[in-house]
Short mmCIF file of C-alpha atoms and ligand atoms in Angstrom, two decimals:
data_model
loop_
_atom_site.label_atom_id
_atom_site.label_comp_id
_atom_site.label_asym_id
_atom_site.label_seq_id
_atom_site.Cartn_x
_atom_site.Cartn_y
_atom_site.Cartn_z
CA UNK A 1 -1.90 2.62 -15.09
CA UNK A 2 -0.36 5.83 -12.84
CA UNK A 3 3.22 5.30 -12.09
CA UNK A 4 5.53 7.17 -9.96
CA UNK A 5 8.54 8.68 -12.06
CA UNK A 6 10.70 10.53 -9.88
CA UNK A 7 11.19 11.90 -6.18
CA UNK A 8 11.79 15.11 -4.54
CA UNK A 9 13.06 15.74 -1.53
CA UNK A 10 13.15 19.40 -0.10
CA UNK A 11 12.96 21.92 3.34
CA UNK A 12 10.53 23.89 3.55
CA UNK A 13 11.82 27.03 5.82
CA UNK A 14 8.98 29.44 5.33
CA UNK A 15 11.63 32.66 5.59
CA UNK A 16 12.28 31.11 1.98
CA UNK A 17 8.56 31.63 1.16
CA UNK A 18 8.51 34.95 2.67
CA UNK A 19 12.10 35.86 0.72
CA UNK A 20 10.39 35.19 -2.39
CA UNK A 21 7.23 36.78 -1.83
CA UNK A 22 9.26 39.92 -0.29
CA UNK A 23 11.30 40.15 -3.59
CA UNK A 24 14.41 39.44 -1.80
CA UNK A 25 15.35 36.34 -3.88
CA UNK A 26 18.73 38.33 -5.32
CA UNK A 27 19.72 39.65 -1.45
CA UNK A 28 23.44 37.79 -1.12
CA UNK A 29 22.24 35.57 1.95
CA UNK A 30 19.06 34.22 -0.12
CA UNK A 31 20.95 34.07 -3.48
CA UNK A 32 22.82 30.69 -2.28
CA UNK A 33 19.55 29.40 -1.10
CA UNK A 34 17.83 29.61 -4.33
CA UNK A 35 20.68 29.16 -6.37
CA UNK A 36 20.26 24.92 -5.32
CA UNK A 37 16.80 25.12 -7.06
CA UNK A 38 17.79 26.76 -10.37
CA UNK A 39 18.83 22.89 -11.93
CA UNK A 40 15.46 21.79 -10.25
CA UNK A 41 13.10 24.14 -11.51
CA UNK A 42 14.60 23.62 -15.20
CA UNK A 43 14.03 19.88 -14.49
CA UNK A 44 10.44 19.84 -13.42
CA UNK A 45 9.81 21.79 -16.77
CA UNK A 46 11.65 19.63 -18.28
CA UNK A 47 9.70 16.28 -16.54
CA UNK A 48 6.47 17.46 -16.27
CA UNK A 49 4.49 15.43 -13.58
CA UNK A 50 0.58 14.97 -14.45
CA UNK A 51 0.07 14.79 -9.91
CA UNK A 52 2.46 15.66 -7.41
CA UNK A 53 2.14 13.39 -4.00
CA UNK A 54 3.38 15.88 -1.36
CA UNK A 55 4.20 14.75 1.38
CA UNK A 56 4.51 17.32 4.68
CA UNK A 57 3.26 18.26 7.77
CA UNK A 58 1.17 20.82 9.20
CA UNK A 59 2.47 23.32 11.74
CA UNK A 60 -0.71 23.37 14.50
CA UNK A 61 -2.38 25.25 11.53
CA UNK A 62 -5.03 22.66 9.58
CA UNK A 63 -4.96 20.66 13.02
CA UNK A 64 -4.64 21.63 16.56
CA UNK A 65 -4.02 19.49 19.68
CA UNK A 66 -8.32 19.17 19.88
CA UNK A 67 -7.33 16.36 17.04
CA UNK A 68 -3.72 14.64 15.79
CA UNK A 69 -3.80 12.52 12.84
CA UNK A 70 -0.89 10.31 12.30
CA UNK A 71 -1.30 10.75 8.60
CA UNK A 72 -3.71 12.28 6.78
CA UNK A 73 -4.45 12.67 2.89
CA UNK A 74 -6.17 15.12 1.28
CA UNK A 75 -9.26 14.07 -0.89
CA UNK A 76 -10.65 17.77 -1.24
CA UNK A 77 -10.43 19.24 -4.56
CA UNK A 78 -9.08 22.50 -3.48
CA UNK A 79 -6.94 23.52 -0.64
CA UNK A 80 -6.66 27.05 0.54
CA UNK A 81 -2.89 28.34 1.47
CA UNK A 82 -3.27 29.29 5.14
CA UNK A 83 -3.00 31.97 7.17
CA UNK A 84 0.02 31.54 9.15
CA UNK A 85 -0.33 34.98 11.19
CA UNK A 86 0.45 37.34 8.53
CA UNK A 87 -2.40 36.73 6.26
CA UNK A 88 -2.02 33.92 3.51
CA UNK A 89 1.15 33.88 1.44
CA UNK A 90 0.26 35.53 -2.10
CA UNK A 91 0.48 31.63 -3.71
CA UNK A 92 -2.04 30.02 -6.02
CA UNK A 93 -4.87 28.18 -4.52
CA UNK A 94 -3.87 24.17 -4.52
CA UNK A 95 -5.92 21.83 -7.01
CA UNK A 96 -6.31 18.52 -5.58
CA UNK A 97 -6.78 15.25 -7.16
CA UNK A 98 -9.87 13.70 -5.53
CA UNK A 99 -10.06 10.62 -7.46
CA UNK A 100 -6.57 9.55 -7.05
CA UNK A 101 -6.54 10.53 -3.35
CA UNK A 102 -9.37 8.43 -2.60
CA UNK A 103 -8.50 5.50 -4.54
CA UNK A 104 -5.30 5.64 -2.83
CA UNK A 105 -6.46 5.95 0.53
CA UNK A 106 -8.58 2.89 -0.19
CA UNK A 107 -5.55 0.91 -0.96
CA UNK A 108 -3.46 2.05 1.62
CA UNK A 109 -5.95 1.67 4.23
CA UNK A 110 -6.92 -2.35 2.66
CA UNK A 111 -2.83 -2.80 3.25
CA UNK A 112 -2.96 -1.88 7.17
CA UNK A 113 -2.04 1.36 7.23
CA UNK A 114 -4.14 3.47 9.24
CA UNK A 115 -5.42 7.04 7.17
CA UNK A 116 -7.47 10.15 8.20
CA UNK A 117 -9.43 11.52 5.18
CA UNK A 118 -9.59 15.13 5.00
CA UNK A 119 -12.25 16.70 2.86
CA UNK A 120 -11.27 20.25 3.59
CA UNK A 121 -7.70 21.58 4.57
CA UNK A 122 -5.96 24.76 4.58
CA UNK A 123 -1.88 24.14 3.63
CA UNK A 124 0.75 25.99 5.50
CA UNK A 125 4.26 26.72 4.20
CA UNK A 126 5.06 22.91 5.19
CA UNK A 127 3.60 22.32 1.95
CA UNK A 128 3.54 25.98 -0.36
CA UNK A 129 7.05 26.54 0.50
CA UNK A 130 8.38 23.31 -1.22
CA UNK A 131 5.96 24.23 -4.66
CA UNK A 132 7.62 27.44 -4.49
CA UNK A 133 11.24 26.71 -4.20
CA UNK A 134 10.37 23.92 -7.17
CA UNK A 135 8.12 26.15 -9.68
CA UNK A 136 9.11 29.41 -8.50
CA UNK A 137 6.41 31.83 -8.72
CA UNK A 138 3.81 30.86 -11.43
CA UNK A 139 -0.12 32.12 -11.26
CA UNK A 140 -0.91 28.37 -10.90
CA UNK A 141 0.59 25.63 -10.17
CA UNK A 142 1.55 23.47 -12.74
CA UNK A 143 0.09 20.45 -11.80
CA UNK A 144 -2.56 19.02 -9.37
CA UNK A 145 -1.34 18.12 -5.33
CA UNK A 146 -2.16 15.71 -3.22
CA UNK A 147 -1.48 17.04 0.11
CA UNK A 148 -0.67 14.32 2.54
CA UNK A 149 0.22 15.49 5.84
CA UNK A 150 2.52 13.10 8.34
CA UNK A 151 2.28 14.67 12.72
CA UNK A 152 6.01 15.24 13.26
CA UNK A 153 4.83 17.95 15.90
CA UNK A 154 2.75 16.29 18.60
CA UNK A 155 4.34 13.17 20.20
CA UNK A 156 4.25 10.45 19.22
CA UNK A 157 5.21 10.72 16.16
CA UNK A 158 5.76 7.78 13.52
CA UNK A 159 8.58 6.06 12.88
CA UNK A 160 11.15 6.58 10.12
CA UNK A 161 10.46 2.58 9.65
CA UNK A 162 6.57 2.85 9.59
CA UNK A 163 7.33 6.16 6.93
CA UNK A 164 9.31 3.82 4.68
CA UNK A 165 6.83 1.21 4.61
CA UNK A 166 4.14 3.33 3.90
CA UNK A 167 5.77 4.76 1.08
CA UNK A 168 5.92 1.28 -0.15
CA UNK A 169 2.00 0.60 0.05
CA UNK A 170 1.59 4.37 -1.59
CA UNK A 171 3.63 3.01 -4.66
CA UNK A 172 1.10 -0.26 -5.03
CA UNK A 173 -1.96 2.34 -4.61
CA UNK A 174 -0.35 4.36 -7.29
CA UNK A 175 0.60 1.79 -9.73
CA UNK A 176 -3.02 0.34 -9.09
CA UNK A 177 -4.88 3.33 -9.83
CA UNK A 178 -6.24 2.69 -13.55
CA UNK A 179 -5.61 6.04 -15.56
CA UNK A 180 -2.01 7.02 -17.37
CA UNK A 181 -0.85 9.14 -14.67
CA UNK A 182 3.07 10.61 -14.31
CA UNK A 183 3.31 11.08 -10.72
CA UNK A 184 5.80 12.35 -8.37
CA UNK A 185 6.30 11.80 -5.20
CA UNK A 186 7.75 15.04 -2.87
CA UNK A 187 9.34 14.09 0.89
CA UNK A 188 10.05 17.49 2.95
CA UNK A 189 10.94 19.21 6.14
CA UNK A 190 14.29 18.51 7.89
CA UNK A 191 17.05 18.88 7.33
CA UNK A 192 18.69 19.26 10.91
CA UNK A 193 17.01 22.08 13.17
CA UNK A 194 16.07 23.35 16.29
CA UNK A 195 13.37 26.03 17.11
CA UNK A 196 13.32 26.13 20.84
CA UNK A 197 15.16 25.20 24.25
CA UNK A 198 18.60 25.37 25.32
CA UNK A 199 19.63 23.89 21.77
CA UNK A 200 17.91 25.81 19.54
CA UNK A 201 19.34 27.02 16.70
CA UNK A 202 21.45 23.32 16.89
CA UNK A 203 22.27 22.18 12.97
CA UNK A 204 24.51 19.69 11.99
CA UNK A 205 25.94 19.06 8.88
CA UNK A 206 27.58 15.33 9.32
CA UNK A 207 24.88 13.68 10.02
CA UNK A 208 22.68 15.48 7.63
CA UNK A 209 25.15 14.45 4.60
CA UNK A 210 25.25 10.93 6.40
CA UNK A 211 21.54 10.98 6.17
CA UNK A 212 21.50 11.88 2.24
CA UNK A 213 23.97 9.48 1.18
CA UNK A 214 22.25 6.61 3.21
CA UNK A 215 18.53 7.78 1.89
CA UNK A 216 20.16 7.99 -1.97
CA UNK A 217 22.59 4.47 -1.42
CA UNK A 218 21.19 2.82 1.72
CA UNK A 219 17.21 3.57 2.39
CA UNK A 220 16.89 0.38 4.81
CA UNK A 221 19.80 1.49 6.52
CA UNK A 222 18.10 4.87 6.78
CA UNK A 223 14.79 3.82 7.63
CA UNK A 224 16.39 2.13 10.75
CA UNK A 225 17.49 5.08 12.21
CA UNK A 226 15.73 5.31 15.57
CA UNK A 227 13.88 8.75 16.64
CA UNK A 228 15.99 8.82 19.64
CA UNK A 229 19.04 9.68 16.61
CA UNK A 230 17.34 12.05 15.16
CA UNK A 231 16.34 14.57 17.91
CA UNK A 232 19.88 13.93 19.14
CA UNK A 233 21.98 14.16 16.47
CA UNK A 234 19.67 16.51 13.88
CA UNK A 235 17.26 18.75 16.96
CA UNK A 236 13.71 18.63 17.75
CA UNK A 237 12.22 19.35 14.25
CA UNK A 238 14.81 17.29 12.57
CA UNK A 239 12.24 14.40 13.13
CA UNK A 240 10.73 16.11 10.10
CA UNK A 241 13.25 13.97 7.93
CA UNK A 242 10.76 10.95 8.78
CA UNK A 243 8.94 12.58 6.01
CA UNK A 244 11.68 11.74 3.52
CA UNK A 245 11.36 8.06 3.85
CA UNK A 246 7.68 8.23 2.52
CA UNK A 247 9.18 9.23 -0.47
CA UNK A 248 12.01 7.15 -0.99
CA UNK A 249 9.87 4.38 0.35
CA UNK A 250 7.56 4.64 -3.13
CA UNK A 251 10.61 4.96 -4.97
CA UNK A 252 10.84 1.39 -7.44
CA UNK A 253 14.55 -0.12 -6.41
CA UNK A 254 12.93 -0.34 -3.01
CA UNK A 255 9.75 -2.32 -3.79
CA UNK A 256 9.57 -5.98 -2.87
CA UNK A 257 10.45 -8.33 -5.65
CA UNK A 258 10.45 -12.51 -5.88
CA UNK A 259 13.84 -14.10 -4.92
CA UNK A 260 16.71 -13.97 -6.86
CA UNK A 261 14.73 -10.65 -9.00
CA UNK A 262 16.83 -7.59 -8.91
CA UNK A 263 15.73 -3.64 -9.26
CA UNK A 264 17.63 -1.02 -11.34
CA UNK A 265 19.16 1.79 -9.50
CA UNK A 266 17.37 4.86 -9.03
CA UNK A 267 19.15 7.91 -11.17
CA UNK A 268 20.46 11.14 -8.84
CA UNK A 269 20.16 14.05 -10.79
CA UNK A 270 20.41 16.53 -8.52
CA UNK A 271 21.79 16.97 -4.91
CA UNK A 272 21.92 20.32 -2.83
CA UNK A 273 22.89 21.03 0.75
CA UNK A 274 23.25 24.57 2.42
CA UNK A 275 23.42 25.69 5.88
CA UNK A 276 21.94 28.34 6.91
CA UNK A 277 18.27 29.36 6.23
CA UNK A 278 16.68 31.04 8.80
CA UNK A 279 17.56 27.99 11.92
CA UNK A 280 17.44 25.56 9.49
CA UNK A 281 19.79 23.08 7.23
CA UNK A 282 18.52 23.26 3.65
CA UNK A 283 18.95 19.52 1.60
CA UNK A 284 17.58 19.13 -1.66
CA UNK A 285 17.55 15.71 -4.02
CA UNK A 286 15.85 14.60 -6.84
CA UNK A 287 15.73 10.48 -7.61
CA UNK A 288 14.14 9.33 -10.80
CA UNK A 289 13.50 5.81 -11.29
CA UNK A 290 14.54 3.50 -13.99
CA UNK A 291 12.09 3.41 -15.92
CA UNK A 292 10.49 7.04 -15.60
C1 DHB B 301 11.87 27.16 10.64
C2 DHB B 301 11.93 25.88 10.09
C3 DHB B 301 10.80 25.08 10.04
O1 DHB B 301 10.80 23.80 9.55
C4 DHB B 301 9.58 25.57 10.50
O2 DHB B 301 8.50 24.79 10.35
C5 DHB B 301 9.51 26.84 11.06
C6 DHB B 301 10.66 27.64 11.13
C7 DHB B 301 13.07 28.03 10.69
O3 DHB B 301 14.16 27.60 10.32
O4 DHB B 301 12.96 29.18 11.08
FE1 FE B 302 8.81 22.79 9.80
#
């Protein structure tokens, strides 16, 4: 059966994706940027993952106000880095994993949750910019992606609670889906950030670190937060942390078990936080299970 064995969590800034594919990787500012990836990109070498489950949303580039999924997974088998007003970045086309995708949007959808299927997508940097801070710049990916984009743009947006739980059901669709598969599971966006208004350019790095050490040690506590907290405390486009909780939701020490039946703790093997990139906080983790 596929099993999940580790979680990444990641920003996606696209000024990183346009550092990188400027050359400017070694320019002092961007140096302490990338310089949080260097363990990471060793360790997904290192861990190779046969499907990565990425989890991020579209800026008003695949979708547009005519239509707002809540969440939507892609079933295509390709997916076409976008055009984001500067032509598309010079990345590798995405390979998708159709099978998996639609055996896990069956499962997902039989457990309540409510999916859009998309057949065809372009991805924007919500989505390339995380595959390049993690593989760098390789002439394909390494692995097949499951793109599987959350609205954190148009309101109303989900819940950090309805995120969490969903990452739950994604787990049982995963673990249910009958073919050895090593799968990871990627939550980005966040950290705190602003783009517009009075506040913009607002970060704030207390209740960003709160927000790691509760998603690593506490993930109910986490997945409580209200979305009131997070526009307050973290901006506008800090509600992109929901994403996060999809993640750590699938992750095993979280997954219901019979009474008195304990989980293992997850292993941290990596944790990064810088501020700033472009308007944005960068946080990084990786969180293998157990058993991986
Ligand atoms: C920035 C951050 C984002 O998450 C985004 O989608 C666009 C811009 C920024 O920091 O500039
Ligand atoms: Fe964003």
């Amino acid at each position: 059966m596929a099993h999940i064995s580790a979680s990444v969590y990641t920003s996606h800034v696209p000024a990183i994706g346009a550092a990188l594919d400027l050359g400017k990787t070694a320019e002092p500012y961007w140096q302490s940027v990338f310089k949080g990836y260097d363990f990471s990109k060793q360790w997904l070498k290192d861990n190779p993952p046969d499907v990565v489950f990425l989890v991020y949303n579209d800026h008003a580039t695949a979708f547009s106000l005519d239509i707002i999924p809540t969440f939507a997974i892609g079933t295509a088998p390709q997916f076409q880095p976008a055009d984001e007003g500067w032509g598309p970045r010079p990345v590798p086309m995405v390979q998708g994993h159709p099978e998996l995708a639609s055996h896990i949007a069956q499962s997902v959808i039989q457990q309540d949750f409510d999916l859009t299927i998309v057949n065809k997508m372009d991805v924007d940097h919500g989505l390339t910019v995380p595959l390049s801070l993690m593989c760098g710049q390789p002439k394909a990916w390494p692995c097949p992606v499951i793109p599987f984009a959350v609205n954190v743009v148009q309101y109303p947006v989900p819940s950090g609670r309805r995120c969490f739980e969903l990452g739950r059901a994604i787990r049982k669709a995963i673990n249910s889906f009958d073919a050895d598969l090593n799968v990871q599971i990627w939550g980005t966006g966040g950290m705190s950030h602003q783009l517009q208004g009075p506040r913009a350019g607002l970060i704030n790095k207390e209740f960003d670190n709160a927000f790691l050490d509760k998603l690593i040690n506490d993930p109910e506590a986490a997945a409580n937060i209200p979305h009131i907290d997070y526009v307050r405390e973290a901006g506008s486009e800090g509600i992109e942390l929901v994403m996060w909780l999809i993640a750590r939701g699938a992750m095993d020490d979280v997954a219901k078990t019979a009474p008195g039946q304990a989980r293992a703790p997850l292993n941290m093997r990596h944790r990064f936080y810088h501020v700033p990139a472009s308007n944005t906080a960068v946080g990084h983790l990786i969180l293998e299970n157990p058993s991986h």
